[in-house]
Amino acid sequence: MGRRWRDGRGELVVHRGGGEAAVRVPLEIAASYRARTRGLLGRDSVDGAILLSPGNSVHTFRMRMAIDVAYLDRHLRVVAVRTMRPGRLGMPRLRARHVVEAEAGVMGGWGVREGARVEVVVSEEKEGGRVREGE
């Protein structure tokens, strides 16, 4: 069940369970090596979240802000959630295949916690006059 995304934009849909409505969050997708390496470095804030795929660990060296980090397995289920201050090296998560980063403190409000299921909805993009939809 390998997922391959392209750099771009979309939405992170957090399924809360228990009859609660899903939360939709603006998402930046960083799938290329260059985009994953850049990530949130040098930014003062992020609108929504950023997905780093593939990935199973992160660092916050040269970051200007604390971040929430959610590690996702191959089925997009949350393996772990951590808050990291700038200048830290996160432990690799063996089961993690993707990482979601956002400003510190927001993931709890979205319902992102261990065991939660998320979905990535890729925005349609125009390419050469036709509309292409991602996974």
PDB file of C-alpha atoms in Angstrom:
ATOM      1  CA  MET A   1       0.000   0.000   0.000  1.00  0.00           C
ATOM      2  CA  GLY A   2       2.761   2.414  -0.967  1.00  0.00           C
ATOM      3  CA  ARG A   3       1.707   6.004  -1.463  1.00  0.00           C
ATOM      4  CA  ARG A   4       3.571   8.412  -3.714  1.00  0.00           C
ATOM      5  CA  TRP A   5       2.681  12.051  -3.741  1.00  0.00           C
ATOM      6  CA  ARG A   6       4.162  14.973  -5.624  1.00  0.00           C
ATOM      7  CA  ASP A   7       5.161  18.322  -4.157  1.00  0.00           C
ATOM      8  CA  GLY A   8       2.095  20.507  -3.953  1.00  0.00           C
ATOM      9  CA  ARG A   9      -0.927  21.346  -1.864  1.00  0.00           C
ATOM     10  CA  GLY A  10      -3.897  19.513  -0.465  1.00  0.00           C
ATOM     11  CA  GLU A  11      -5.825  18.899   2.722  1.00  0.00           C
ATOM     12  CA  LEU A  12      -5.132  16.786   5.768  1.00  0.00           C
ATOM     13  CA  VAL A  13      -8.405  15.210   6.900  1.00  0.00           C
ATOM     14  CA  VAL A  14      -8.342  14.064  10.537  1.00  0.00           C
ATOM     15  CA  HIS A  15     -10.980  11.429  11.286  1.00  0.00           C
ATOM     16  CA  ARG A  16     -11.838  11.926  14.954  1.00  0.00           C
ATOM     17  CA  GLY A  17     -14.197   8.969  15.460  1.00  0.00           C
ATOM     18  CA  GLY A  18     -17.045   8.822  17.937  1.00  0.00           C
ATOM     19  CA  GLY A  19     -19.451  10.534  15.540  1.00  0.00           C
ATOM     20  CA  GLU A  20     -17.471  13.787  15.528  1.00  0.00           C
ATOM     21  CA  ALA A  21     -17.023  15.580  12.212  1.00  0.00           C
ATOM     22  CA  ALA A  22     -13.656  15.236  10.495  1.00  0.00           C
ATOM     23  CA  VAL A  23     -11.288  18.209  10.662  1.00  0.00           C
ATOM     24  CA  ARG A  24      -9.863  19.519   7.365  1.00  0.00           C
ATOM     25  CA  VAL A  25      -6.520  21.319   7.515  1.00  0.00           C
ATOM     26  CA  PRO A  26      -4.602  23.034   4.655  1.00  0.00           C
ATOM     27  CA  LEU A  27      -1.622  20.859   3.766  1.00  0.00           C
ATOM     28  CA  GLU A  28       1.640  21.425   1.927  1.00  0.00           C
ATOM     29  CA  ILE A  29       3.071  18.215   0.477  1.00  0.00           C
ATOM     30  CA  ALA A  30       6.866  17.823   0.397  1.00  0.00           C
ATOM     31  CA  ALA A  31       7.628  14.602  -1.464  1.00  0.00           C
ATOM     32  CA  SER A  32      10.830  15.441  -3.349  1.00  0.00           C
ATOM     33  CA  TYR A  33      14.188  15.247  -1.617  1.00  0.00           C
ATOM     34  CA  ARG A  34      14.687  18.992  -2.003  1.00  0.00           C
ATOM     35  CA  ALA A  35      11.264  19.916  -0.551  1.00  0.00           C
ATOM     36  CA  ARG A  36      11.628  17.463   2.372  1.00  0.00           C
ATOM     37  CA  THR A  37      15.092  18.820   3.178  1.00  0.00           C
ATOM     38  CA  ARG A  38      13.787  22.398   3.231  1.00  0.00           C
ATOM     39  CA  GLY A  39      10.614  21.561   5.179  1.00  0.00           C
ATOM     40  CA  LEU A  40       9.825  24.332   7.661  1.00  0.00           C
ATOM     41  CA  LEU A  41      13.403  25.624   7.936  1.00  0.00           C
ATOM     42  CA  GLY A  42      13.602  29.399   8.027  1.00  0.00           C
ATOM     43  CA  ARG A  43       9.854  29.943   8.412  1.00  0.00           C
ATOM     44  CA  ASP A  44       8.225  31.914  11.202  1.00  0.00           C
ATOM     45  CA  SER A  45       4.869  30.140  10.847  1.00  0.00           C
ATOM     46  CA  VAL A  46       2.981  27.602   8.757  1.00  0.00           C
ATOM     47  CA  ASP A  47      -0.570  27.783   7.439  1.00  0.00           C
ATOM     48  CA  GLY A  48      -1.971  24.378   8.399  1.00  0.00           C
ATOM     49  CA  ALA A  49       0.562  21.556   8.157  1.00  0.00           C
ATOM     50  CA  ILE A  50       3.284  20.070   5.971  1.00  0.00           C
ATOM     51  CA  LEU A  51       3.563  16.393   5.005  1.00  0.00           C
ATOM     52  CA  LEU A  52       7.067  14.973   4.545  1.00  0.00           C
ATOM     53  CA  SER A  53       6.875  11.738   2.579  1.00  0.00           C
ATOM     54  CA  PRO A  54       8.620   9.426   2.818  1.00  0.00           C
ATOM     55  CA  GLY A  55      10.049  10.082   6.266  1.00  0.00           C
ATOM     56  CA  ASN A  56      10.350   8.583   9.741  1.00  0.00           C
ATOM     57  CA  SER A  57      12.297  11.225  11.674  1.00  0.00           C
ATOM     58  CA  VAL A  58      12.853  14.985  11.764  1.00  0.00           C
ATOM     59  CA  HIS A  59      15.124  17.566  13.308  1.00  0.00           C
ATOM     60  CA  THR A  60      14.510  21.161  14.305  1.00  0.00           C
ATOM     61  CA  PHE A  61      18.004  22.568  13.791  1.00  0.00           C
ATOM     62  CA  ARG A  62      17.854  26.110  12.298  1.00  0.00           C
ATOM     63  CA  MET A  63      14.115  26.314  12.978  1.00  0.00           C
ATOM     64  CA  ARG A  64      12.609  29.476  14.407  1.00  0.00           C
ATOM     65  CA  MET A  65       9.622  27.902  16.162  1.00  0.00           C
ATOM     66  CA  ALA A  66       8.548  24.854  18.129  1.00  0.00           C
ATOM     67  CA  ILE A  67       6.543  22.304  16.134  1.00  0.00           C
ATOM     68  CA  ASP A  68       4.157  19.403  16.626  1.00  0.00           C
ATOM     69  CA  VAL A  69       5.277  16.277  14.784  1.00  0.00           C
ATOM     70  CA  ALA A  70       2.953  13.371  13.939  1.00  0.00           C
ATOM     71  CA  TYR A  71       4.504  10.141  12.667  1.00  0.00           C
ATOM     72  CA  LEU A  72       2.217   8.151  10.332  1.00  0.00           C
ATOM     73  CA  ASP A  73       2.424   4.476   9.368  1.00  0.00           C
ATOM     74  CA  ARG A  74       1.804   3.170   5.855  1.00  0.00           C
ATOM     75  CA  HIS A  75      -1.956   3.124   6.466  1.00  0.00           C
ATOM     76  CA  LEU A  76      -1.891   6.815   7.575  1.00  0.00           C
ATOM     77  CA  ARG A  77      -2.563   5.934  11.197  1.00  0.00           C
ATOM     78  CA  VAL A  78      -0.757   8.096  13.763  1.00  0.00           C
ATOM     79  CA  VAL A  79       2.078   6.154  15.443  1.00  0.00           C
ATOM     80  CA  ALA A  80       3.237   8.985  17.740  1.00  0.00           C
ATOM     81  CA  VAL A  81       2.875  12.740  18.279  1.00  0.00           C
ATOM     82  CA  ARG A  82       5.633  14.880  19.782  1.00  0.00           C
ATOM     83  CA  THR A  83       6.237  18.584  20.339  1.00  0.00           C
ATOM     84  CA  MET A  84       9.792  19.610  19.498  1.00  0.00           C
ATOM     85  CA  ARG A  85      11.590  22.838  20.360  1.00  0.00           C
ATOM     86  CA  PRO A  86      14.153  24.321  17.956  1.00  0.00           C
ATOM     87  CA  GLY A  87      17.574  22.645  17.949  1.00  0.00           C
ATOM     88  CA  ARG A  88      16.379  19.084  18.640  1.00  0.00           C
ATOM     89  CA  LEU A  89      16.879  15.761  16.871  1.00  0.00           C
ATOM     90  CA  GLY A  90      13.835  13.483  16.842  1.00  0.00           C
ATOM     91  CA  MET A  91      14.116   9.744  17.323  1.00  0.00           C
ATOM     92  CA  PRO A  92      13.343   7.699  14.189  1.00  0.00           C
ATOM     93  CA  ARG A  93      10.069   5.767  14.410  1.00  0.00           C
ATOM     94  CA  LEU A  94      10.524   2.338  12.860  1.00  0.00           C
ATOM     95  CA  ARG A  95       6.883   1.933  11.769  1.00  0.00           C
ATOM     96  CA  ALA A  96       6.582   5.504  10.471  1.00  0.00           C
ATOM     97  CA  ARG A  97       6.487   6.102   6.718  1.00  0.00           C
ATOM     98  CA  HIS A  98       5.332   9.748   6.667  1.00  0.00           C
ATOM     99  CA  VAL A  99       5.694  12.777   8.963  1.00  0.00           C
ATOM    100  CA  VAL A 100       3.301  15.697   9.450  1.00  0.00           C
ATOM    101  CA  GLU A 101       4.619  18.933  10.956  1.00  0.00           C
ATOM    102  CA  ALA A 102       2.607  21.913  12.234  1.00  0.00           C
ATOM    103  CA  GLU A 103       2.986  24.771  14.707  1.00  0.00           C
ATOM    104  CA  ALA A 104       3.304  23.608  18.298  1.00  0.00           C
ATOM    105  CA  GLY A 105      -0.001  23.058  20.086  1.00  0.00           C
ATOM    106  CA  VAL A 106      -2.382  22.791  17.126  1.00  0.00           C
ATOM    107  CA  MET A 107      -2.494  19.037  16.544  1.00  0.00           C
ATOM    108  CA  GLY A 108      -4.273  18.343  19.816  1.00  0.00           C
ATOM    109  CA  GLY A 109      -7.104  20.638  18.759  1.00  0.00           C
ATOM    110  CA  TRP A 110      -7.352  18.864  15.412  1.00  0.00           C
ATOM    111  CA  GLY A 111      -7.672  15.480  17.127  1.00  0.00           C
ATOM    112  CA  VAL A 112      -4.283  14.188  15.957  1.00  0.00           C
ATOM    113  CA  ARG A 113      -3.220  11.671  18.593  1.00  0.00           C
ATOM    114  CA  GLU A 114      -1.755   8.191  18.674  1.00  0.00           C
ATOM    115  CA  GLY A 115      -4.082   5.758  16.915  1.00  0.00           C
ATOM    116  CA  ALA A 116      -6.023   8.430  14.993  1.00  0.00           C
ATOM    117  CA  ARG A 117      -6.519   7.953  11.258  1.00  0.00           C
ATOM    118  CA  VAL A 118      -5.814  10.728   8.767  1.00  0.00           C
ATOM    119  CA  GLU A 119      -6.349  11.111   5.042  1.00  0.00           C
ATOM    120  CA  VAL A 120      -4.464  13.188   2.482  1.00  0.00           C
ATOM    121  CA  VAL A 121      -6.596  14.812  -0.207  1.00  0.00           C
ATOM    122  CA  VAL A 122      -4.501  16.232  -3.040  1.00  0.00           C
ATOM    123  CA  SER A 123      -5.672  19.444  -4.691  1.00  0.00           C
ATOM    124  CA  GLU A 124      -6.412  19.355  -8.389  1.00  0.00           C
ATOM    125  CA  GLU A 125      -3.793  21.139 -10.420  1.00  0.00           C
ATOM    126  CA  LYS A 126      -3.775  22.358 -13.977  1.00  0.00           C
ATOM    127  CA  GLU A 127      -1.025  21.014 -16.129  1.00  0.00           C
ATOM    128  CA  GLY A 128      -0.860  21.730 -19.849  1.00  0.00           C
ATOM    129  CA  GLY A 129      -4.527  22.717 -20.090  1.00  0.00           C
ATOM    130  CA  ARG A 130      -5.917  19.607 -18.408  1.00  0.00           C
ATOM    131  CA  VAL A 131      -6.814  18.912 -14.807  1.00  0.00           C
ATOM    132  CA  ARG A 132      -4.950  16.135 -13.048  1.00  0.00           C
ATOM    133  CA  GLU A 133      -6.013  14.672  -9.714  1.00  0.00           C
ATOM    134  CA  GLY A 134      -3.574  13.034  -7.275  1.00  0.00           C
ATOM    135  CA  GLU A 135      -3.963   9.981  -5.035  1.00  0.00           C
TER     136      GLU A 135
END
